[in-house]
Amino acid sequence: MTAIATINDVFQLVKAELEEAEAAYSQYLQTNVSLIPKISEHIILSGGKRLRPVLLILTMRMLGGQPGAGTTMAAVIEFIHTATLLHDDVVDDADMRRGLAAANTIWGNEASVLVGDFLFSTSFDLAVDQGNLKILKALSSATRKLAEGEILELMKTADINTTRQDYLDIIEGKTAILMAIAAEIGALLAGVEDERQQQMKAFGLHLGMAFQMIDDVLDYTSREESLGKAIGIDLEEGKLTLPLIHTLDKASPEEREKLREIILADYVSQEDFAYVYRLINKHEGIDFTLREARRHIDAAKQIIAAYPDSPYREALNFLADYIRQRDR
Amino acid sequence: MTAIATINDVFQLVKAELEEAEAAYSQYLQTNVSLIPKISEHIILSGGKRLRPVLLILTMRMLGGQPGAGTTMAAVIEFIHTATLLHDDVVDDADMRRGLAAANTIWGNEASVLVGDFLFSTSFDLAVDQGNLKILKALSSATRKLAEGEILELMKTADINTTRQDYLDIIEGKTAILMAIAAEIGALLAGVEDERQQQMKAFGLHLGMAFQMIDDVLDYTSREESLGKAIGIDLEEGKLTLPLIHTLDKASPEEREKLREIILADYVSQEDFAYVYRLINKHEGIDFTLREARRHIDAAKQIIAAYPDSPYREALNFLADYIRQRDR
């Protein structure tokens, strides 16, 4: 049995398949319109973690799927992920409600919208060529939920009455659903029956929920260098995530009123951020969120514990712990 | 034989099916996320011509398809069209659409991008439920070409070296391809063989090419009230369309230099526009474009002339002439 001791071992296990997928990314972006590969490759080749392709391939292999059978769908999932990143950038840049004038040139937004559309359509086009209606249904209903989640997040911007359920709906749509179908499509490619397909979907969904919760914790706790963005960007953009929602629930009326003012303000000062961060610590918003993330990781691990031991199962197990341990 | 004497007669012929499609639009937009129907219905119910659904239904009926069989796909095509309008308005930074405030000016670019994405995904989700891989392939390859066309247009913005071939590629993608698959899907729903499917696709493509050429002529010749937008908006946005491309080809070096300056300038004055318009008339850019549009209309009519006479064929024929006669 291969021992999986580091995240590198996980990637090593499916190295050949990931390399095949990397080659496929460029191949599928061939077009006469030169701006398309330029922008797509800039973002696709700029060091994404390839978490979704890895999840798809590991799941497929654990369930007996053949090497190489997941290459196209791995590219499809990564393209959809990339398309949402391109559109998210437009959405976040164009946030006029927060008084942050779009820093990007108009050219940047236009190209991001359209190249995102191209990646979405290309994903469906590649998936259609697989000729599997079950895979297509998984994909189309997932992207629909993805858009719903993003729109719900937009609607709840700077809304201090955002509930935990709103938050769960938002992160399920914007993050977890795509990891859910990565694992589900892995199962479909391996040709397993409905029950195991649903289990894999649930496995991916739990990983995705935990992944986003950890991300939302890191937004408060991490530094610019390690996360690649400024501290507290969610607060600045009026995104209420679980650490803050939990804190709003526990806060005194005075604290809540102060939080309300900061959330509604166009500009969040370093002082304001420090105040919010102190309150979150006081009411244990970070710990609460980490506990919730751990519950999802445990649920995910429990699902695959019922499967026969294999390097792929071991790698998926490691991946689950790896996601949880991002909480530093 | 029903006599088709006005555009109303065309709509009357498929009234029941269009009403069924209208009901489907609202039904398919049901979601818990209230912003989605609000924005979608703002644009979908604001008086679009329903040209694509009409084309799909007429084609399907001409080829023997059953009433009602095209409802879902008519909604799919209209949703894709609507999604591109939402994204186009973000790209063009448009203030007006169909004589109403553009969605992005009311709800912001963010909402337009994401609701456009929702409509795209919903379209695919509905199409997948039809369970027909040929229809899905037509749809996915068309939306891919659509995005390519839009990106090519973006790349050629304010580029005075834009060729006729560039222009043809752009309008095929951004306009004609969706009309082509409306007719093609009509044929697929009627269950005809490949040859007639390709003929219907070509029929729709010709209509779409002519439609966009006429649109580009109207951008120079029409008034704000009748077109719902300001005169010469293409020039203002740096979009080189056939009347201007033809004129650039025919212009003297001095004229070309003056045109180049105007096209590259950030702001187009009334005087500049008048100069460009005079040059276009001098070099017969409008007449040339109208002749090209007529060629496409004739080609479209020739395709259906080979089919047995029916009210549906008559209506499609009328529709072709109607598109051409927008040149006023």
XYZ file of C-alpha atoms in Angstrom:
656
model
C 0.000 0.000 0.000
C 1.331 3.430 -0.956
C 1.769 5.593 2.103
C 0.240 9.050 1.727
C 2.196 11.281 4.085
C 2.132 14.681 2.379
C -0.129 16.549 -0.037
C 2.567 15.944 -2.631
C 1.990 12.203 -2.299
C -1.666 12.822 -3.161
C -0.749 14.660 -6.341
C 1.945 12.098 -7.137
C -0.633 9.318 -7.067
C -2.551 10.863 -9.989
C 0.377 12.696 -11.573
C 0.036 11.158 -15.024
C -3.678 11.950 -15.144
C -3.200 15.508 -13.926
C -0.544 16.075 -16.573
C -2.901 14.735 -19.208
C -5.530 17.182 -17.946
C -3.022 20.051 -18.070
C -2.317 19.246 -21.712
C -6.050 19.113 -22.344
C -6.591 22.615 -20.929
C -4.440 24.188 -23.627
C -5.760 21.936 -26.355
C -9.401 22.759 -25.589
C -8.656 26.475 -25.597
C -7.467 26.421 -29.209
C -9.361 29.044 -31.180
C -8.628 31.670 -33.805
C -9.578 34.356 -31.312
C -6.227 35.031 -29.677
C -7.547 36.849 -26.625
C -9.234 33.645 -25.408
C -6.169 31.482 -24.739
C -4.313 34.574 -23.541
C -6.782 35.380 -20.761
C -7.815 31.791 -20.003
C -4.276 30.524 -19.740
C -3.239 33.505 -17.655
C -5.747 32.501 -15.001
C -5.750 28.722 -15.488
C -1.979 28.430 -15.514
C -1.431 30.874 -12.658
C -1.080 28.243 -9.989
C -4.518 26.961 -9.150
C -4.523 24.063 -6.718
C -6.368 21.743 -9.143
C -8.375 20.544 -6.154
C -11.462 19.742 -8.234
C -9.651 17.719 -10.932
C -7.776 15.850 -8.184
C -11.034 15.106 -6.398
C -12.651 13.871 -9.603
C -9.758 11.633 -10.570
C -9.211 10.177 -7.074
C -12.916 9.392 -6.683
C -13.101 7.795 -10.095
C -10.008 5.698 -9.460
C -11.141 4.638 -5.978
C -14.323 3.290 -7.574
C -12.495 1.348 -10.258
C -12.525 3.848 -13.130
C -9.729 3.505 -15.686
C -6.738 5.880 -15.838
C -7.360 8.597 -18.420
C -11.148 8.258 -18.376
C -11.481 11.443 -16.332
C -9.258 13.792 -18.331
C -11.951 15.638 -20.253
C -14.285 15.996 -17.301
C -11.399 17.182 -15.126
C -10.831 19.940 -17.675
C -14.568 20.691 -17.745
C -14.708 21.151 -13.967
C -11.560 23.272 -13.921
C -12.919 25.444 -16.768
C -16.189 26.043 -14.911
C -14.218 26.928 -11.800
C -12.080 29.332 -13.846
C -15.136 30.908 -15.460
C -16.629 31.626 -12.038
C -13.331 33.193 -10.923
C -13.362 35.489 -13.956
C -16.962 36.515 -13.314
C -16.379 36.872 -9.567
C -13.603 39.341 -10.269
C -16.014 41.475 -12.264
C -18.651 41.156 -9.554
C -16.266 42.141 -6.786
C -14.585 44.936 -8.733
C -17.848 46.450 -9.842
C -19.160 46.643 -6.265
C -20.484 50.183 -6.352
C -22.665 49.676 -3.280
C -19.570 49.629 -1.152
C -18.340 52.783 -2.809
C -15.332 50.971 -4.222
C -15.172 52.334 -7.757
C -14.191 49.666 -10.237
C -10.404 49.853 -10.260
C -10.145 47.700 -13.357
C -10.393 49.274 -16.740
C -13.606 48.616 -18.616
C -11.587 46.457 -20.982
C -10.722 44.130 -18.126
C -14.342 43.614 -17.126
C -15.542 43.088 -20.675
C -12.953 40.477 -21.445
C -13.504 38.725 -18.115
C -17.240 38.439 -18.692
C -16.881 37.142 -22.239
C -13.961 34.789 -21.684
C -15.863 33.424 -18.675
C -18.812 32.809 -20.995
C -16.517 31.105 -23.467
C -15.183 28.786 -20.753
C -18.720 27.960 -19.580
C -19.847 27.089 -23.118
C -16.681 25.165 -23.847
C -17.258 23.137 -20.679
C -20.726 22.151 -21.825
C -19.505 21.480 -25.322
C -16.807 19.117 -24.038
C -19.243 17.455 -21.645
C -21.822 16.930 -24.412
C -19.152 15.122 -26.432
C -18.899 12.585 -23.594
C -22.418 11.523 -24.543
C -23.541 10.783 -20.968
C -26.845 12.418 -20.015
C -26.379 11.687 -16.301
C -23.111 13.604 -16.304
C -24.731 16.435 -18.233
C -27.599 16.622 -15.762
C -25.192 16.710 -12.812
C -23.279 19.494 -14.519
C -26.211 21.627 -15.621
C -28.073 21.488 -12.329
C -24.840 22.245 -10.463
C -24.009 25.319 -12.519
C -27.575 26.531 -12.038
C -27.207 26.191 -8.246
C -23.806 27.824 -8.481
C -25.320 30.932 -10.080
C -28.149 30.928 -7.520
C -25.616 30.839 -4.686
C -23.652 33.741 -6.128
C -26.780 35.825 -6.617
C -27.955 35.072 -3.084
C -24.570 36.238 -1.806
C -24.950 39.442 -3.795
C -28.435 40.019 -2.353
C -27.191 39.479 1.190
C -24.295 41.913 0.831
C -24.031 44.119 3.938
C -27.278 42.630 5.295
C -26.799 42.165 9.042
C -29.867 39.950 9.161
C -28.121 37.305 7.067
C -28.893 33.978 8.779
C -26.756 30.882 9.189
C -29.061 29.187 6.705
C -28.464 31.983 4.170
C -24.739 31.492 4.694
C -24.994 27.725 4.221
C -27.066 28.189 1.043
C -24.537 30.686 -0.287
C -21.423 28.574 0.295
C -23.117 25.407 -0.915
C -23.803 27.188 -4.206
C -20.661 29.198 -4.661
C -18.143 26.562 -3.530
C -19.407 23.193 -2.350
C -21.608 22.247 -5.306
C -18.686 22.231 -7.734
C -16.638 19.961 -5.457
C -19.735 17.800 -5.004
C -20.092 17.219 -8.734
C -16.361 16.703 -9.162
C -16.722 13.660 -6.889
C -20.127 12.717 -8.331
C -18.832 12.806 -11.896
C -15.866 10.710 -10.762
C -18.397 8.129 -9.598
C -20.409 8.371 -12.830
C -17.262 7.869 -14.907
C -16.487 4.754 -12.853
C -19.980 3.496 -13.699
C -21.149 2.847 -10.136
C -24.820 2.589 -9.163
C -26.959 5.502 -7.938
C -26.355 4.978 -4.229
C -22.584 5.277 -4.426
C -22.952 8.176 -6.865
C -25.000 10.028 -4.244
C -22.485 9.138 -1.530
C -19.646 10.593 -3.564
C -21.682 13.721 -4.201
C -22.260 14.075 -0.450
C -18.550 13.459 0.159
C -17.572 16.287 -2.200
C -20.257 18.555 -0.780
C -18.948 18.127 2.780
C -15.394 18.842 1.623
C -16.595 21.951 -0.186
C -18.570 23.264 2.799
C -15.549 22.797 5.043
C -13.234 24.312 2.429
C -15.256 27.523 2.235
C -15.661 27.777 6.026
C -11.898 27.505 6.450
C -11.483 30.098 3.698
C -13.803 32.437 5.564
C -11.833 31.904 8.781
C -8.558 32.583 6.967
C -9.987 35.825 5.617
C -9.992 37.033 9.236
C -6.879 35.326 10.557
C -4.404 35.014 7.734
C -1.849 37.390 6.331
C -1.624 38.823 2.882
C 1.429 36.777 1.879
C -0.084 33.379 2.604
C -3.568 33.984 1.216
C -2.681 36.325 -1.620
C -5.130 38.983 -0.516
C -5.522 41.704 2.111
C -6.768 40.935 5.584
C -10.483 41.179 6.094
C -11.527 41.556 2.476
C -14.888 39.918 3.170
C -15.756 42.580 5.729
C -14.650 45.294 3.326
C -16.918 43.867 0.631
C -19.843 43.505 3.022
C -19.751 39.701 2.870
C -21.115 38.307 6.121
C -19.480 34.947 6.767
C -19.996 32.475 9.592
C -17.481 33.932 12.087
C -19.285 37.288 11.871
C -22.822 35.863 11.679
C -22.127 33.845 14.839
C -20.738 36.967 16.504
C -23.794 39.038 15.531
C -25.972 36.345 17.140
C -24.028 36.494 20.401
C -23.334 40.225 20.499
C -24.896 42.631 23.015
C -27.293 45.239 21.541
C -24.512 47.859 21.734
C -21.971 45.602 20.051
C -24.497 44.681 17.377
C -25.219 48.343 16.686
C -21.511 49.099 16.314
C -21.094 46.088 14.011
C -24.066 47.260 11.964
C -22.454 50.667 11.428
C -19.155 49.146 10.359
C -20.835 46.677 7.988
C -22.942 49.387 6.366
C -20.088 51.890 6.047
C -18.496 52.389 2.645
C -15.030 52.223 4.105
C -13.661 49.901 6.787
C -10.682 51.380 8.679
C -7.925 49.302 10.251
C -9.403 50.326 13.610
C -12.873 49.104 12.635
C -11.422 45.829 11.447
C -9.523 45.405 14.714
C -12.748 46.048 16.660
C -14.661 43.446 14.638
C -11.846 40.953 15.006
C -11.767 41.452 18.812
C -15.530 40.883 19.004
C -15.286 37.753 16.856
C -12.649 36.383 19.213
C -14.668 37.370 22.291
C -17.724 35.499 21.010
C -15.652 32.633 19.616
C -16.801 33.100 16.035
C -13.606 31.559 14.671
C -13.759 28.517 16.956
C -17.413 27.993 16.164
C -16.722 28.088 12.417
C -13.756 25.726 12.733
C -15.945 23.283 14.675
C -18.563 23.411 11.926
C -15.877 22.812 9.298
C -14.588 19.852 11.291
C -18.086 18.352 11.424
C -18.198 18.421 7.628
C -14.726 16.912 7.324
C -15.685 14.126 9.747
C -18.878 13.437 7.807
C -16.891 13.267 4.561
C -14.347 10.891 6.047
C -17.093 8.694 7.458
C -18.574 8.235 3.993
C -15.376 6.875 2.454
C -14.498 4.846 5.573
C -17.113 2.337 4.378
C -15.190 1.761 1.121
C -12.427 -0.827 0.659
C -8.948 0.365 1.535
C -6.897 1.646 -1.412
C -4.265 4.312 -2.094
C -7.049 6.423 -3.630
C -9.215 6.199 -0.537
C -6.175 7.008 1.569
C -5.463 10.033 -0.615
C -9.065 11.267 -0.338
C -8.848 10.868 3.411
C -5.621 12.841 3.470
C -7.192 15.516 1.283
C -10.042 15.898 3.775
C -7.610 16.421 6.657
C -5.526 18.733 4.525
C -8.513 20.979 3.891
C -9.280 21.100 7.602
C -5.687 21.847 8.515
C -5.626 24.990 6.441
C -6.898 26.631 9.670
C -3.574 28.110 10.646
C -54.189 28.344 -47.339
C -53.868 31.028 -44.674
C -52.780 34.305 -46.219
C -49.832 35.910 -44.436
C -50.107 39.626 -45.145
C -48.644 41.241 -42.024
C -46.122 40.357 -39.324
C -49.120 39.956 -37.018
C -50.377 37.111 -39.180
C -47.042 35.370 -38.615
C -47.387 35.635 -34.859
C -51.075 34.686 -35.040
C -50.178 31.436 -36.778
C -48.172 30.241 -33.757
C -50.037 32.247 -31.114
C -50.960 29.290 -28.905
C -47.374 28.006 -28.909
C -45.894 31.414 -28.204
C -48.288 31.859 -25.275
C -47.251 28.480 -23.941
C -43.626 29.582 -24.211
C -44.403 32.854 -22.400
C -45.903 30.859 -19.526
C -42.832 28.633 -19.525
C -40.469 31.624 -19.150
C -41.940 32.528 -15.765
C -42.262 28.936 -14.654
C -38.628 28.117 -15.409
C -37.459 31.201 -13.513
C -38.985 30.018 -10.244
C -36.338 30.072 -7.538
C -36.030 31.090 -3.909
C -33.580 33.787 -4.897
C -35.949 36.681 -5.561
C -33.517 38.839 -7.530
C -33.448 36.255 -10.330
C -37.051 36.498 -11.555
C -37.011 40.250 -10.892
C -34.095 40.930 -13.236
C -34.866 38.190 -15.740
C -38.475 39.253 -16.104
C -37.479 42.915 -16.384
C -35.591 42.100 -19.543
C -37.529 39.089 -20.856
C -40.947 40.702 -20.461
C -39.892 44.123 -21.764
C -41.089 43.552 -25.290
C -38.553 41.466 -27.096
C -39.647 40.445 -30.557
C -39.455 36.709 -29.773
C -37.893 36.295 -33.189
C -35.911 33.216 -32.175
C -38.831 31.317 -30.600
C -40.994 32.192 -33.619
C -38.297 30.921 -35.945
C -37.929 27.691 -33.976
C -41.648 26.997 -33.852
C -42.341 27.877 -37.491
C -39.475 25.702 -38.685
C -40.558 22.794 -36.532
C -44.175 23.072 -37.693
C -43.214 23.436 -41.350
C -41.338 20.137 -41.043
C -44.226 18.314 -39.403
C -43.380 18.747 -35.710
C -46.311 18.630 -33.290
C -47.770 21.743 -31.639
C -46.278 22.195 -28.161
C -43.168 20.112 -28.867
C -41.046 23.258 -29.148
C -42.094 25.086 -25.982
C -39.129 24.209 -23.787
C -36.535 24.749 -26.491
C -38.158 28.061 -27.429
C -37.663 29.127 -23.803
C -34.080 27.824 -23.891
C -33.214 29.901 -26.957
C -34.902 33.004 -25.566
C -33.053 32.571 -22.240
C -29.699 32.302 -23.996
C -30.545 35.390 -26.017
C -31.512 37.210 -22.812
C -28.326 36.110 -21.053
C -26.230 37.530 -23.885
C -28.172 40.808 -23.707
C -27.439 41.059 -19.972
C -23.745 40.383 -20.526
C -23.580 42.665 -23.569
C -24.944 45.543 -21.532
C -22.135 45.072 -19.019
C -19.595 44.851 -21.837
C -20.979 47.890 -23.674
C -21.677 49.802 -20.477
C -25.138 50.389 -21.949
C -27.693 52.673 -20.345
C -30.712 51.630 -22.348
C -32.123 48.337 -23.585
C -35.380 48.052 -25.527
C -36.227 51.613 -24.538
C -35.983 50.785 -20.814
C -33.140 51.343 -18.401
C -30.616 48.535 -18.931
C -30.613 46.000 -16.074
C -27.019 46.840 -15.147
C -27.920 50.483 -14.515
C -30.681 49.449 -12.084
C -29.183 46.452 -10.302
C -25.509 46.856 -11.117
C -23.062 44.991 -13.324
C -22.719 42.256 -10.696
C -26.363 41.257 -10.935
C -26.348 41.385 -14.737
C -23.317 39.100 -14.934
C -24.686 36.582 -12.434
C -28.290 36.537 -13.635
C -26.912 36.090 -17.150
C -24.962 33.090 -15.837
C -28.110 31.767 -14.187
C -30.016 32.019 -17.475
C -27.207 30.251 -19.351
C -27.140 27.381 -16.848
C -30.909 27.159 -16.729
C -30.961 26.923 -20.515
C -28.603 23.974 -20.453
C -30.446 22.382 -17.577
C -33.749 22.582 -19.478
C -32.127 21.338 -22.662
C -30.516 18.376 -20.869
C -33.983 17.379 -19.616
C -35.052 17.004 -23.261
C -32.659 14.071 -23.424
C -31.545 14.703 -27.019
C -27.773 14.744 -27.509
C -28.040 16.205 -31.025
C -29.932 19.196 -29.668
C -27.407 19.561 -26.853
C -24.509 19.489 -29.303
C -26.161 22.132 -31.489
C -26.697 24.281 -28.411
C -23.271 23.898 -26.822
C -21.290 24.460 -29.996
C -23.448 27.468 -30.825
C -22.948 29.155 -27.456
C -19.229 28.531 -27.767
C -19.204 30.268 -31.164
C -21.367 33.005 -29.740
C -18.776 33.782 -27.058
C -15.987 33.630 -29.653
C -17.837 36.147 -31.823
C -18.322 38.531 -28.929
C -14.661 38.303 -27.923
C -13.526 38.858 -31.509
C -15.719 41.974 -31.612
C -14.100 43.179 -28.400
C -10.623 42.589 -29.836
C -11.471 44.494 -32.996
C -12.824 47.500 -31.140
C -11.544 50.711 -32.747
C -9.286 48.697 -35.060
C -9.409 50.402 -38.459
C -7.817 47.348 -40.028
C -10.881 45.265 -39.274
C -11.614 43.278 -42.441
C -14.912 42.251 -43.996
C -14.091 38.700 -42.960
C -13.598 39.815 -39.348
C -16.984 41.526 -39.533
C -18.651 38.426 -40.975
C -17.084 36.230 -38.269
C -18.232 38.653 -35.578
C -21.861 38.908 -36.680
C -22.096 35.193 -37.364
C -21.106 34.579 -33.757
C -22.897 37.349 -31.973
C -26.183 37.191 -33.885
C -26.572 34.688 -36.689
C -25.551 31.519 -34.865
C -28.417 31.751 -32.383
C -30.958 32.197 -35.178
C -29.277 29.327 -37.005
C -29.749 26.936 -34.099
C -33.297 28.163 -33.489
C -34.141 26.865 -36.956
C -31.860 23.832 -36.627
C -33.427 22.803 -33.315
C -36.850 23.254 -34.896
C -35.741 20.709 -37.493
C -34.332 18.352 -34.846
C -37.580 18.517 -32.876
C -39.470 17.618 -36.037
C -37.186 14.611 -36.387
C -36.009 15.266 -39.926
C -32.840 13.772 -41.381
C -29.422 15.442 -41.323
C -29.678 17.108 -44.708
C -32.823 19.069 -43.894
C -31.428 19.838 -40.446
C -28.389 21.457 -42.105
C -30.622 23.321 -44.538
C -32.662 24.791 -41.709
C -29.470 25.791 -39.916
C -28.280 27.558 -43.077
C -31.702 29.212 -43.423
C -31.490 30.613 -39.884
C -27.879 31.647 -40.393
C -28.735 33.683 -43.501
C -31.614 35.381 -41.689
C -29.325 36.198 -38.787
C -26.569 37.622 -40.995
C -29.107 39.836 -42.767
C -30.711 40.811 -39.469
C -27.422 42.077 -38.034
C -26.444 43.884 -41.245
C -29.764 45.713 -41.240
C -29.246 46.491 -37.557
C -25.849 47.963 -38.359
C -27.360 50.075 -41.137
C -30.114 51.292 -38.791
C -27.476 52.307 -36.259
C -26.397 54.939 -38.801
C -29.737 55.847 -40.332
C -32.395 55.473 -37.680
C -33.584 57.765 -34.906
C -33.539 57.201 -31.188
C -37.320 56.783 -30.870
C -37.619 53.968 -33.350
C -34.514 52.018 -32.345
C -34.498 52.709 -28.612
C -30.920 53.955 -28.653
C -28.884 56.994 -29.661
C -27.775 57.585 -33.238
C -24.400 56.200 -34.148
C -23.793 54.219 -30.989
C -21.597 51.721 -32.853
C -19.214 54.482 -33.895
C -19.171 55.844 -30.369
C -18.273 52.390 -29.026
C -15.599 51.880 -31.663
C -17.528 49.071 -33.356
C -16.588 48.939 -37.023
C -19.544 47.603 -38.971
C -19.924 46.902 -42.663
C -21.047 50.402 -43.776
C -17.890 51.856 -42.234
C -15.558 49.006 -43.225
C -16.701 49.387 -46.840
C -16.156 53.135 -46.597
C -12.656 52.700 -45.169
C -11.865 50.440 -48.143
C -13.020 53.080 -50.629
C -11.796 56.176 -48.817
C -8.936 58.376 -50.045
C -5.806 58.415 -47.851
C -6.911 61.770 -46.376
C -10.428 60.532 -45.660
C -9.054 57.382 -44.120
C -6.747 59.365 -41.862
C -9.645 61.535 -40.677
C -11.770 58.424 -40.080
C -8.933 56.841 -38.121
C -8.736 59.859 -35.820
C -12.472 59.820 -35.175
C -12.555 56.069 -34.543
C -9.635 56.242 -32.119
C -10.955 59.290 -30.237
C -12.585 58.775 -26.841
C -15.447 61.057 -27.720
C -17.376 61.350 -30.991
C -18.945 64.790 -31.518
C -22.119 65.387 -33.524
C -19.878 67.018 -36.120
C -17.612 63.972 -36.326
C -20.608 61.713 -36.691
C -21.997 63.896 -39.472
C -18.643 63.728 -41.267
C -18.522 59.935 -41.030
C -22.119 59.673 -42.171
C -21.420 61.895 -45.201
C -18.429 59.753 -46.159
C -20.448 56.551 -45.773
C -23.056 57.974 -48.126
C -20.416 59.176 -50.582
C -18.865 55.708 -50.799
C -22.246 53.959 -50.697
C -21.506 52.009 -47.507
C -25.213 51.785 -46.637
C -26.247 50.588 -50.089
C -23.449 48.058 -50.149
C -24.499 46.659 -46.777
C -28.164 46.528 -47.795
C -27.209 44.628 -50.923
C -25.245 42.119 -48.846
C -28.216 41.732 -46.497
C -30.508 41.166 -49.471
C -28.183 38.426 -50.753
C -28.573 36.595 -47.459
C -32.348 37.036 -47.463
C -32.543 35.706 -51.018
C -30.389 32.716 -50.100
C -32.621 32.002 -47.099
C -35.790 32.215 -49.202
C -34.282 29.958 -51.833
C -33.689 27.242 -49.244
C -37.314 27.066 -48.155
C -38.641 27.497 -51.698
C -37.770 23.832 -52.224
C -40.127 22.778 -49.415
C -43.847 22.025 -49.895
C -46.141 24.998 -49.644
C -47.695 25.515 -46.195
C -48.780 28.416 -43.971
C -45.561 27.862 -41.992
C -43.382 28.129 -45.056
C -45.327 31.202 -46.097
C -44.768 32.715 -42.657
C -41.024 31.997 -42.774
C -40.892 33.601 -46.191
C -42.711 36.646 -44.863
C -40.354 36.790 -41.896
C -37.368 36.875 -44.249
C -38.823 39.823 -46.174
C -39.789 41.501 -42.928
C -36.192 41.388 -41.700
C -34.973 42.886 -44.967
C -37.591 45.631 -44.915
C -36.382 46.955 -41.594
C -34.025 49.027 -43.783
C -36.031 52.215 -43.470
